[in-house]
Amino acid sequence: METNVTIKKLSNRFPGAIIETHSHRGDDTAVVKKESILEICTFLRDDEALLYNFMMDLTVVDYLGREPRFEVVYHLFSLRHNRRVRIKARVSEADAIIDSIVPVWVGANWFEREAFDMYGITFKGHPEMRRILLYEGFEGHPLRKDYPIKKRQPLIGPIN
Amino acid sequence: MGVTFGKESASRRIVPGGTVSDGPERLLDGSAILTRLQAAVNWGRKYSFFLYPFVTACCGMEFMSVAGPKYDLDRFGAALPRFSPRQADLLMVVGTISHKQAPILVKVYNQMTEPKWVFAFGVCAVSGGFYNNYSVVQGIDTLIPVDVYVPGCPPRPEMVLDGLLKLQEKVAKERWSDWPRGAAPVTPMLKKQE
Amino acid sequence: MSDLMKDLHTEHMVINMGPSHPVTHGTVKFLVTLDGENIVDMKVDIGYLHRGFEKMCESGTWQQVIPYTDRLNYVSPLINNVGYALAVEKLIGIEVPERCQYLRVIACELSRIADHLTNVAAGGLELGAFTAFLYFVEARELVWDLIEMLCGARVTVNFVRIGGLKNDLPQGFQDKTRAVFKECRRLWNDVDKLLTKNRIFIDRVRNVGDISAEEAIAYGFTGPCLRACGIPYDVRKAQPYLVYDRMDFEVPIGETGDNFDKYLVRMEEIQQSMKIVEQALSQLPDGPINLDLPQYRMQPKEDIYHRIDSLIFHFKTVIDGIKPPPGEVYFAVEGANGELGFYLVSDGSGKPYKCRVRPPCFPLTAAMPRLMKGRLIADIVPTFDMINMIGGECDR
């Protein structure tokens, strides 16, 4: 089977940057170092045997209590080879910065803004790093596990 | 029997039901002419709502159905949506109001001319529904006065029509003194940025 | 002429469209910089319907997420239900019985029909074709009658369960479907005659909002908007789930990706979806609709009342929730707007650790400035309609 083609190619090309890999339930996954994310994404998009031309999804998972705390998760899809891959990069809370992949896929723009809005991860090199779903003046990042679900910050309210 | 404005009538001190309040009624002593005129105006108002659909969410799908051919809101004289708040007198809040949306809702409400009514369409507008979290307003009545609450997620068209009939009943009983209601009782709460 | 233009001192004007504007569906704001009627720059501001979907999911059990998925793309809630249930089933590693798979296909396709009908109806309405709106809302009512017959609700259905369905097909569903589709096809033909060769409609939509296939891919387009560019990518064909590989249907594609192509693709997909429903109904096998795995799928109500083991399982699944093994999965289905993906992370407890939706209309809305730059302000109306941005899904 050719299910692991992507992971094999990645490990050969970037032996130092791949931290771990797995294929749980058939989803090929590679955890990579955050410093080389831009390089790896460019490779995945341009390599003839891979051609991951779709950046399907970008999100963050907050593993509170683990170090590094955050995982930025990219889901890529190759139309030519009809194949998917998941790339993850770990980001610590103290240094919550990762390279933006907007130069590789222009569609990542809003996804990165959403990740910034909801988790407070800054994407270096992003053209417009500001809140997207919430409003200016909102403090904190609601999808972090330590943000209380009912902590409201209304813009307007009853006269006190 | 015609209506007379004789000495007798003007000096009468009886207030039927004790419901006369401040306003033109006191001047005219609750005479027959005024109440009949009020009834006539209310009759006209209740069959000619010009609604402003403040459609935000899922309930908008049912709103389309209510306005569409099968349920036909037009039968109740409330079919013509006006997308300018100045021309509307029934604010239909259809769907969830988030904290980001709240100032806009209040602005639209304040821009409408009086008399105006508010129709909370769906449980999110009524109470926030099952979205009890950081981003959703827990009922639009925390921001603006509401006349009719129609719960349901989303309410069936029959419920909406029932709510509209209830609103018509309410409008029929209104008095001059109920208006104006004034601006929505809210203030900006955004923390100052230092 | 050029001197005149220079002396005119025309300044750019910034106009705010929305969020409360009939075109923007209540939940999006366009900040448009205009030179006369031409759009120089455009900023899109979303988030007016952000309801904290992910946060709500993380606070409930795995089954309690299903009502929230209804309200993502509220025009086609059944597809969201099915997508979520399939993702959880992949996480657990189970597969539902064959009859259930067929019923899910039927449910999905009915929802897709309703979604496309709504989209074309609203698009027609906003371009002044009120008759098309009335016809397609009528057709949608008929499809909703079928959905109501199937699951008891019109819009927010909450029909699919992890490991099964709420109920089997009701009696007389086949006959009713036949009657409804006959009527739908009649209304479809009427609207086709009203719009497809209508000069006014064509002038408003043709060559507006066009985009090349490469650019559409870079922006992350999927669904009818990508197929209108000529790329036949459909998750139902590319990575068949349920029993789509046994169905005989075509994937319509366009050429230029403009609004007219998007409209034509949607119209054709309505026909294809009706075909799929008819095939699924004719092939429908007998058998159970639920898995017999009491730790994941709730026991039938009669058993809960009469058997102690079923009662215990019922308590366990309701109070603690089902417990998928730790891990992460991504599962994509073909939503009405494009690829609808669910990315789930389980830590082995009864609550989802992370429940992420890949909203198909999010990247589409993000491309609005690209589609609109240099165009006329009136072109926003058809372009935004054919993108079919749904607030619940885009803002979550």
XYZ file of N, CA and C in Angstrom, chain C residues 162-377:
648
model
N -24.904 8.418 17.046
C -23.636 7.712 16.899
C -23.953 6.216 16.913
N -23.642 5.545 15.830
C -23.933 4.114 15.746
C -25.333 3.811 15.286
N -26.008 4.744 14.682
C -27.351 4.431 14.200
C -28.137 5.674 13.846
N -29.446 5.525 13.969
C -30.357 6.623 13.647
C -31.435 6.685 14.721
N -32.153 7.799 14.724
C -33.217 7.931 15.709
C -34.338 6.935 15.410
N -34.724 6.838 14.164
C -35.798 5.904 13.832
C -35.652 5.433 12.395
N -36.430 4.418 12.079
C -36.434 3.860 10.724
C -37.348 4.706 9.841
N -37.407 4.316 8.566
C -38.298 5.020 7.643
C -39.734 4.899 8.114
N -40.512 5.970 8.050
C -41.929 5.853 8.389
C -42.699 5.168 7.261
N -43.905 4.745 7.583
C -44.723 4.072 6.565
C -45.137 5.067 5.488
N -45.141 4.581 4.271
C -45.606 5.426 3.168
C -44.586 6.441 2.701
N -43.334 6.304 3.156
C -42.319 7.293 2.778
C -42.018 7.227 1.287
N -41.950 5.996 0.774
C -41.626 5.834 -0.644
C -42.645 6.530 -1.552
N -43.922 6.301 -1.245
C -44.966 6.896 -2.087
C -44.930 8.406 -2.011
N -44.733 8.885 -0.777
C -44.700 10.335 -0.595
C -43.514 10.937 -1.353
N -42.368 10.240 -1.303
C -41.195 10.750 -2.020
C -41.478 10.854 -3.508
N -42.120 9.827 -4.028
C -42.429 9.838 -5.460
C -43.284 11.071 -5.800
N -44.290 11.290 -4.980
C -45.191 12.412 -5.257
C -44.458 13.743 -5.128
N -43.633 13.844 -4.089
C -42.926 15.114 -3.862
C -41.951 15.390 -4.990
N -41.216 14.372 -5.412
C -40.218 14.604 -6.454
C -40.878 14.970 -7.782
N -42.049 14.393 -8.017
C -42.757 14.754 -9.251
C -43.053 16.252 -9.244
N -43.544 16.718 -8.102
C -43.877 18.128 -7.967
C -42.608 18.998 -8.017
N -41.554 18.497 -7.352
C -40.294 19.252 -7.354
C -39.757 19.412 -8.768
N -39.847 18.347 -9.541
C -39.322 18.423 -10.910
C -40.122 19.427 -11.732
N -41.429 19.455 -11.482
C -42.261 20.432 -12.199
C -41.816 21.855 -11.842
N -41.629 22.104 -10.530
C -41.211 23.443 -10.101
C -39.811 23.755 -10.599
N -38.955 22.723 -10.621
C -37.587 22.918 -11.122
C -37.633 23.374 -12.575
N -38.483 22.709 -13.358
C -38.587 23.095 -14.769
C -39.080 24.524 -14.914
N -40.032 24.894 -14.058
C -40.542 26.258 -14.128
C -39.440 27.267 -13.835
N -38.680 27.002 -12.772
C -37.628 27.957 -12.406
C -36.542 27.958 -13.473
N -36.246 26.797 -14.014
C -35.266 26.711 -15.085
C -35.672 27.615 -16.251
N -36.963 27.558 -16.583
C -37.438 28.413 -17.672
C -37.373 29.881 -17.275
N -37.630 30.148 -16.005
C -37.673 31.536 -15.560
C -36.293 32.168 -15.495
N -35.276 31.380 -15.138
C -33.968 31.981 -14.870
C -32.926 31.672 -15.934
N -32.816 30.406 -16.333
C -31.641 29.997 -17.107
C -31.523 30.739 -18.437
N -32.634 31.102 -19.019
C -32.528 31.845 -20.282
C -33.041 33.275 -20.134
N -33.090 33.738 -18.898
C -33.598 35.065 -18.638
C -32.491 36.086 -18.847
N -32.703 37.005 -19.759
C -31.680 37.975 -20.115
C -31.222 38.792 -18.902
N -32.170 39.230 -18.089
C -31.820 40.075 -16.939
C -30.959 39.285 -15.961
N -31.393 38.072 -15.693
C -30.648 37.235 -14.751
C -29.246 36.951 -15.275
N -29.148 36.586 -16.551
C -27.842 36.245 -17.122
C -26.912 37.447 -17.086
N -27.444 38.621 -17.398
C -26.597 39.808 -17.377
C -26.034 40.083 -15.991
N -26.791 39.739 -14.994
C -26.306 40.007 -13.637
C -25.283 38.967 -13.171
N -25.377 37.750 -13.667
C -24.535 36.702 -13.097
C -23.408 36.233 -14.012
N -23.548 36.349 -15.299
C -22.512 35.782 -16.167
C -21.257 36.667 -16.156
N -20.113 36.005 -16.113
C -18.807 36.682 -16.062
C -18.640 37.561 -14.838
N -19.388 37.277 -13.820
C -19.219 37.985 -12.552
C -18.746 36.967 -11.523
N -17.748 37.351 -10.769
C -17.256 36.455 -9.722
C -16.506 35.264 -10.265
N -15.855 35.402 -11.421
C -15.138 34.253 -11.978
C -13.745 34.160 -11.384
N -13.239 32.954 -11.380
C -11.937 32.695 -10.759
C -11.349 31.472 -11.457
N -10.026 31.468 -11.618
C -9.412 30.327 -12.298
C -9.323 29.149 -11.338
N -9.182 27.965 -11.898
C -9.176 26.761 -11.074
C -7.997 26.763 -10.109
N -6.804 27.199 -10.589
C -5.624 27.176 -9.725
C -5.837 28.086 -8.523
N -6.380 29.265 -8.808
C -6.581 30.216 -7.727
C -7.637 29.708 -6.746
N -8.672 29.106 -7.296
C -9.725 28.579 -6.431
C -9.161 27.525 -5.491
N -8.262 26.706 -6.007
C -7.656 25.666 -5.159
C -6.795 26.318 -4.086
N -6.024 27.343 -4.477
C -5.167 28.007 -3.496
C -5.998 28.637 -2.393
N -7.163 29.140 -2.738
C -8.034 29.725 -1.725
C -8.757 28.665 -0.898
N -8.702 27.445 -1.320
C -9.376 26.390 -0.560
C -10.833 26.225 -0.909
N -11.218 26.568 -2.124
C -12.601 26.357 -2.556
C -12.904 24.867 -2.607
N -14.112 24.501 -2.242
C -14.585 23.136 -2.457
C -16.052 23.229 -2.853
N -16.637 22.079 -3.144
C -18.068 22.041 -3.410
C -18.454 22.678 -4.728
N -19.712 23.133 -4.853
C -20.198 23.658 -6.119
C -19.352 24.802 -6.659
N -18.770 25.610 -5.776
C -17.978 26.748 -6.254
C -16.692 26.275 -6.930
N -16.095 25.191 -6.437
C -14.903 24.657 -7.091
C -15.291 23.929 -8.377
N -16.391 23.184 -8.309
C -16.813 22.442 -9.501
C -17.190 23.389 -10.626
N -17.684 24.580 -10.279
C -18.000 25.560 -11.321
C -16.746 26.002 -12.059
N -15.572 25.868 -11.414
C -14.314 26.229 -12.080
C -13.812 25.105 -12.977
N -14.465 23.968 -12.965
C -14.075 22.892 -13.849
C -13.314 21.769 -13.174
N -13.224 21.784 -11.861
C -12.520 20.707 -11.146
C -13.563 19.738 -10.599
N -13.584 18.507 -11.067
C -14.660 17.595 -10.624
C -14.368 16.965 -9.268
N -14.054 17.784 -8.270
C -13.759 17.219 -6.960
C -15.030 17.159 -6.118
N -15.413 15.967 -5.772
C -16.587 15.744 -4.942
C -16.192 14.629 -3.977
N -16.327 14.884 -2.681
C -15.889 13.881 -1.702
C -16.660 12.582 -1.904
N -17.906 12.693 -2.368
C -18.718 11.485 -2.561
C -18.105 10.573 -3.615
N -17.375 11.167 -4.591
C -16.733 10.354 -5.619
C -15.279 10.070 -5.273
N -14.588 11.085 -4.723
C -13.147 10.938 -4.496
C -12.866 9.963 -3.362
N -13.558 10.119 -2.260
C -13.363 9.195 -1.134
C -14.736 8.740 -0.667
N -15.341 7.812 -1.384
C -16.753 7.482 -1.110
C -16.955 7.004 0.321
N -17.937 7.576 0.953
C -18.307 7.135 2.289
C -19.730 6.593 2.183
N -20.239 6.004 3.268
C -21.555 5.355 3.246
C -21.651 4.445 2.027
N -22.730 4.566 1.250
C -22.851 3.684 0.080
C -22.863 4.489 -1.214
N -22.156 5.615 -1.205
C -22.159 6.445 -2.415
C -21.500 5.746 -3.594
N -20.616 4.774 -3.308
C -19.979 4.090 -4.431
C -20.951 3.166 -5.161
N -22.101 2.873 -4.560
C -23.087 2.032 -5.263
C -24.113 2.875 -6.010
N -24.017 4.180 -5.872
C -25.004 5.047 -6.512
C -24.479 5.501 -7.877
N -25.406 5.660 -8.790
C -25.045 6.100 -10.131
C -25.438 7.568 -10.255
N -24.444 8.436 -10.176
C -24.754 9.864 -10.346
C -23.580 10.582 -10.981
N -23.862 11.727 -11.541
C -22.848 12.517 -12.237
C -22.439 13.694 -11.359
N -21.205 14.144 -11.550
C -20.762 15.361 -10.875
C -20.717 16.476 -11.915
N -21.656 17.412 -11.861
C -21.650 18.476 -12.873
C -20.505 19.453 -12.635
N -19.891 19.899 -13.697
C -18.841 20.913 -13.558
C -19.118 22.063 -14.514
N -18.561 23.221 -14.173
C -18.691 24.403 -15.021
C -17.403 24.663 -15.764
N -17.282 25.869 -16.313
C -16.074 26.194 -17.073
C -15.305 27.356 -16.478
N -15.990 28.454 -16.245
C -15.273 29.664 -15.862
C -15.329 29.936 -14.371
N -16.202 29.284 -13.669
C -16.311 29.559 -12.244
C -17.080 30.820 -11.926
N -17.770 31.390 -12.895
C -18.547 32.589 -12.588
C -19.883 32.205 -11.940
N -20.642 33.222 -11.602
C -21.854 32.951 -10.832
C -22.868 32.133 -11.614
N -22.882 32.312 -12.925
C -23.828 31.557 -13.729
C -23.488 30.066 -13.678
N -22.194 29.767 -13.729
C -21.787 28.361 -13.635
C -22.148 27.781 -12.270
N -21.937 28.578 -11.230
C -22.283 28.084 -9.903
C -23.774 27.788 -9.820
N -24.544 28.671 -10.416
C -25.993 28.463 -10.430
C -26.353 27.191 -11.201
N -25.731 27.018 -12.359
C -26.053 25.835 -13.171
C -25.640 24.547 -12.459
N -24.462 24.588 -11.808
C -24.003 23.400 -11.085
C -25.016 23.040 -9.998
N -25.469 24.047 -9.277
C -26.424 23.765 -8.193
C -27.731 23.200 -8.750
N -28.193 23.791 -9.852
C -29.451 23.302 -10.430
C -29.315 21.838 -10.836
N -28.159 21.508 -11.422
C -27.978 20.134 -11.871
C -27.847 19.196 -10.671
N -27.203 19.679 -9.620
C -27.040 18.818 -8.449
C -28.376 18.490 -7.792
N -29.331 19.386 -7.907
C -30.657 19.067 -7.374
C -31.200 17.826 -8.082
N -31.054 17.828 -9.417
C -31.538 16.677 -10.191
C -30.795 15.390 -9.811
N -29.455 15.523 -9.677
C -28.665 14.332 -9.355
C -29.037 13.795 -7.979
N -29.261 14.710 -7.026
C -29.592 14.264 -5.681
C -30.937 13.541 -5.660
N -31.881 14.036 -6.455
C -33.169 13.333 -6.517
C -32.969 11.929 -7.076
N -32.076 11.835 -8.047
C -31.777 10.513 -8.618
C -31.195 9.582 -7.556
N -30.294 10.131 -6.743
C -29.660 9.294 -5.715
C -30.698 8.807 -4.712
N -31.596 9.708 -4.311
C -32.614 9.299 -3.326
C -33.457 8.176 -3.905
N -33.833 8.306 -5.169
C -34.674 7.267 -5.771
C -33.943 5.930 -5.853
N -32.647 6.008 -6.230
C -31.880 4.752 -6.273
C -31.764 4.123 -4.900
N -31.463 4.973 -3.897
C -31.274 4.431 -2.555
C -32.564 3.804 -2.048
N -33.680 4.427 -2.373
C -34.953 3.863 -1.916
C -35.237 2.532 -2.593
N -34.841 2.422 -3.865
C -35.143 1.167 -4.557
C -34.188 0.052 -4.129
N -32.958 0.417 -3.727
C -31.994 -0.617 -3.320
C -32.071 -0.951 -1.843
N -32.868 -0.188 -1.102
C -32.850 -0.252 0.362
C -32.965 -1.680 0.891
N -31.936 -2.174 1.600
C -32.017 -3.529 2.134
C -32.771 -3.550 3.465
N -33.210 -4.750 3.854
C -33.814 -4.896 5.174
C -32.716 -5.079 6.209
N -33.113 -4.995 7.447
C -32.125 -5.223 8.497
C -32.226 -4.172 9.578
N -31.349 -4.293 10.562
C -31.399 -3.320 11.655
C -30.821 -1.974 11.223
N -31.199 -0.907 11.941
C -30.595 0.393 11.643
C -29.594 0.801 12.705
N -29.591 0.109 13.824
C -28.672 0.493 14.886
C -27.665 -0.615 15.146
N -26.489 -0.200 15.572
C -25.489 -1.168 16.002
C -25.912 -1.749 17.339
N -25.582 -2.997 17.554
C -25.890 -3.579 18.857
C -24.650 -3.496 19.743
N -24.256 -2.285 20.066
C -23.088 -2.071 20.917
C -23.534 -1.150 22.044
N -24.043 -1.705 23.130
C -24.706 -0.850 24.122
C -23.811 0.205 24.743
N -22.472 0.043 24.649
C -21.652 1.087 25.237
C -21.562 2.318 24.342
N -21.983 2.181 23.062
C -21.933 3.325 22.161
C -23.315 3.767 21.691
N -24.163 2.808 21.360
C -25.486 3.169 20.861
C -26.508 2.846 21.932
N -27.347 3.819 22.229
C -28.328 3.610 23.291
C -29.247 2.438 22.981
N -29.688 1.773 24.019
C -30.591 0.634 23.870
C -31.982 1.126 23.489
N -32.777 0.246 22.845
C -34.160 0.638 22.547
C -34.922 0.951 23.833
N -35.878 1.837 23.712
C -36.584 2.319 24.894
C -37.296 1.185 25.649
N -37.865 0.214 24.907
C -38.596 -0.871 25.594
C -37.646 -1.670 26.472
N -36.428 -1.907 25.957
C -35.465 -2.673 26.739
C -35.056 -1.918 27.998
N -34.949 -0.589 27.865
C -34.545 0.192 29.039
C -35.582 0.034 30.140
N -36.841 -0.052 29.758
C -37.895 -0.204 30.767
C -37.944 -1.614 31.345
N -37.540 -2.614 30.571
C -37.793 -3.985 31.000
C -36.568 -4.799 31.341
N -35.370 -4.305 31.033
C -34.185 -5.128 31.276
C -33.178 -4.351 32.098
N -32.638 -4.979 33.089
C -31.751 -4.262 34.008
C -30.435 -3.908 33.335
N -29.906 -4.808 32.469
C -28.619 -4.481 31.850
C -28.746 -3.290 30.901
N -29.892 -3.251 30.179
C -30.099 -2.111 29.291
C -30.218 -0.829 30.087
N -30.876 -0.910 31.236
C -31.041 0.283 32.063
C -29.687 0.795 32.550
N -28.814 -0.164 32.932
C -27.484 0.244 33.406
C -26.707 0.921 32.272
N -26.751 0.306 31.075
C -26.052 0.914 29.936
C -26.616 2.297 29.629
N -27.937 2.401 29.744
C -28.570 3.683 29.475
C -28.028 4.743 30.430
N -27.980 4.419 31.710
C -27.458 5.383 32.680
C -26.018 5.734 32.362
N -25.230 4.713 32.044
C -23.815 4.962 31.792
C -23.627 5.880 30.575
N -24.373 5.590 29.497
C -24.150 6.393 28.295
C -24.731 7.792 28.443
N -25.797 7.941 29.242
C -26.384 9.272 29.361
C -25.578 10.124 30.329
N -25.168 9.546 31.456
C -24.517 10.366 32.477
C -23.025 10.530 32.194
N -22.333 9.440 31.940
C -20.903 9.561 31.648
C -20.630 9.883 30.186
N -21.531 9.503 29.330
C -21.283 9.653 27.904
C -20.525 8.454 27.377
N -20.555 8.314 26.054
C -19.784 7.221 25.464
C -18.320 7.595 25.513
N -17.466 6.586 25.529
C -16.039 6.879 25.689
C -15.225 6.311 24.537
N -15.018 7.086 23.476
C -14.162 6.610 22.395
C -12.725 6.502 22.884
N -11.954 5.604 22.306
C -10.558 5.482 22.717
C -9.782 6.748 22.386
N -8.711 7.051 23.120
C -7.942 8.259 22.833
C -7.388 8.231 21.412
N -7.331 9.387 20.807
C -6.828 9.470 19.440
C -7.402 10.677 18.753
N -7.079 10.786 17.479
C -7.572 11.920 16.707
C -7.925 11.439 15.310
N -9.006 11.989 14.756
C -9.377 11.642 13.382
C -9.853 12.896 12.668
N -9.718 12.832 11.353
C -10.332 13.844 10.493
C -11.207 13.097 9.515
N -12.468 13.509 9.416
C -13.332 12.859 8.457
C -14.098 13.914 7.671
N -14.101 13.754 6.359
C -14.745 14.748 5.511
C -15.926 14.136 4.782
N -17.010 14.884 4.714
C -18.135 14.510 3.863
C -18.393 15.664 2.906
N -19.177 15.393 1.893
C -19.510 16.445 0.939
C -20.728 17.190 1.467
N -20.486 18.356 2.019
C -21.593 19.197 2.453
C -22.205 19.898 1.267
N -23.258 20.638 1.515
C -23.910 21.323 0.394
C -23.029 22.419 -0.169
N -22.122 22.962 0.648
C -21.250 24.041 0.186
C -19.858 23.563 -0.144
N -19.556 22.329 0.146
C -18.209 21.844 -0.097
C -17.789 20.853 0.953
N -16.480 20.691 1.077
C -15.993 19.667 1.998
C -16.239 20.080 3.439
N -17.034 19.262 4.117
C -17.337 19.509 5.517
C -16.550 18.489 6.324
N -15.534 18.960 7.015
C -14.674 18.032 7.735
C -14.824 18.179 9.227
N -14.718 17.063 9.922
C -14.715 17.110 11.378
C -13.386 16.573 11.863
N -12.731 17.359 12.700
C -11.472 16.924 13.308
C -11.736 16.753 14.795
N -11.676 15.505 15.255
C -12.017 15.209 16.640
C -10.796 14.699 17.369
N -10.650 15.153 18.605
C -9.600 14.632 19.474
C -10.284 14.093 20.712
N -9.970 12.852 21.043
C -10.525 12.246 22.246
C -9.400 11.976 23.225
N -9.667 12.239 24.502
C -8.680 11.871 25.513
C -9.163 10.663 26.318
N -10.171 9.967 25.776
C -10.663 8.770 26.438
C -11.766 9.037 27.442
N -12.164 10.290 27.602
C -13.232 10.592 28.556
C -14.560 10.715 27.811
N -15.603 11.035 28.540
C -16.927 11.111 27.934
C -17.198 12.388 27.177
N -16.258 13.321 27.209
C -16.459 14.589 26.515
C -15.432 14.738 25.403
N -15.802 15.375 24.298
C -14.803 15.621 23.258
C -13.718 16.550 23.795
N -12.459 16.188 23.546
C -11.397 17.108 23.967
C -11.329 18.272 23.007
N -11.592 17.961 21.746
C -11.589 19.001 20.724
C -12.545 18.558 19.635
N -13.385 19.455 19.188
C -14.319 19.130 18.117
C -14.285 20.273 17.132
N -13.518 20.098 16.108
C -13.307 21.173 15.153
C -14.079 20.879 13.867
N -14.687 21.890 13.309
C -15.373 21.747 12.027
C -14.581 22.482 10.975
N -14.427 21.855 9.847
C -13.836 22.552 8.713
C -14.998 23.145 7.923
N -15.285 24.435 8.098
C -16.470 25.006 7.455
C -16.212 25.300 5.983
N -16.995 24.720 5.083
C -16.719 24.933 3.657
C -16.869 26.383 3.204
N -17.770 27.143 3.825
C -17.963 28.487 3.276
C -17.013 29.504 3.889
N -16.200 29.095 4.830
C -15.238 30.018 5.431
C -14.184 30.480 4.418
N -13.499 29.543 3.724
C -12.566 30.012 2.698
C -13.248 30.695 1.525
N -14.492 30.307 1.247
C -15.200 30.962 0.145
C -15.443 32.430 0.465
N -15.874 32.690 1.711
C -16.120 34.071 2.099
C -14.817 34.851 2.137
N -13.727 34.164 2.524
C -12.438 34.838 2.576
C -11.998 35.303 1.199
N -12.488 34.659 0.157
C -12.081 35.025 -1.197
C -12.942 36.148 -1.777
N -13.913 36.630 -1.043
C -14.777 37.691 -1.570
C -13.999 38.908 -2.083
N -13.008 39.432 -1.323
C -12.270 40.579 -1.853
C -11.602 40.267 -3.185
N -11.039 39.062 -3.316
C -10.410 38.683 -4.577
C -11.441 38.662 -5.718
N -12.645 38.138 -5.431
C -13.654 38.023 -6.486
C -14.210 39.392 -6.875
N -14.173 40.342 -5.952
C -14.913 41.572 -6.159
C -14.075 42.768 -6.552
N -12.764 42.678 -6.402
C -11.936 43.848 -6.692
C -12.053 44.234 -8.159
N -12.298 45.533 -8.403
C -12.422 46.015 -9.769
C -13.789 45.838 -10.371
N -14.702 45.262 -9.592
C -16.059 45.040 -10.110
C -16.985 46.165 -9.668
N -18.216 46.075 -10.082
C -19.202 47.059 -9.653
C -19.812 46.645 -8.321
N -20.318 47.636 -7.626
C -20.857 47.332 -6.301
C -22.077 46.421 -6.416
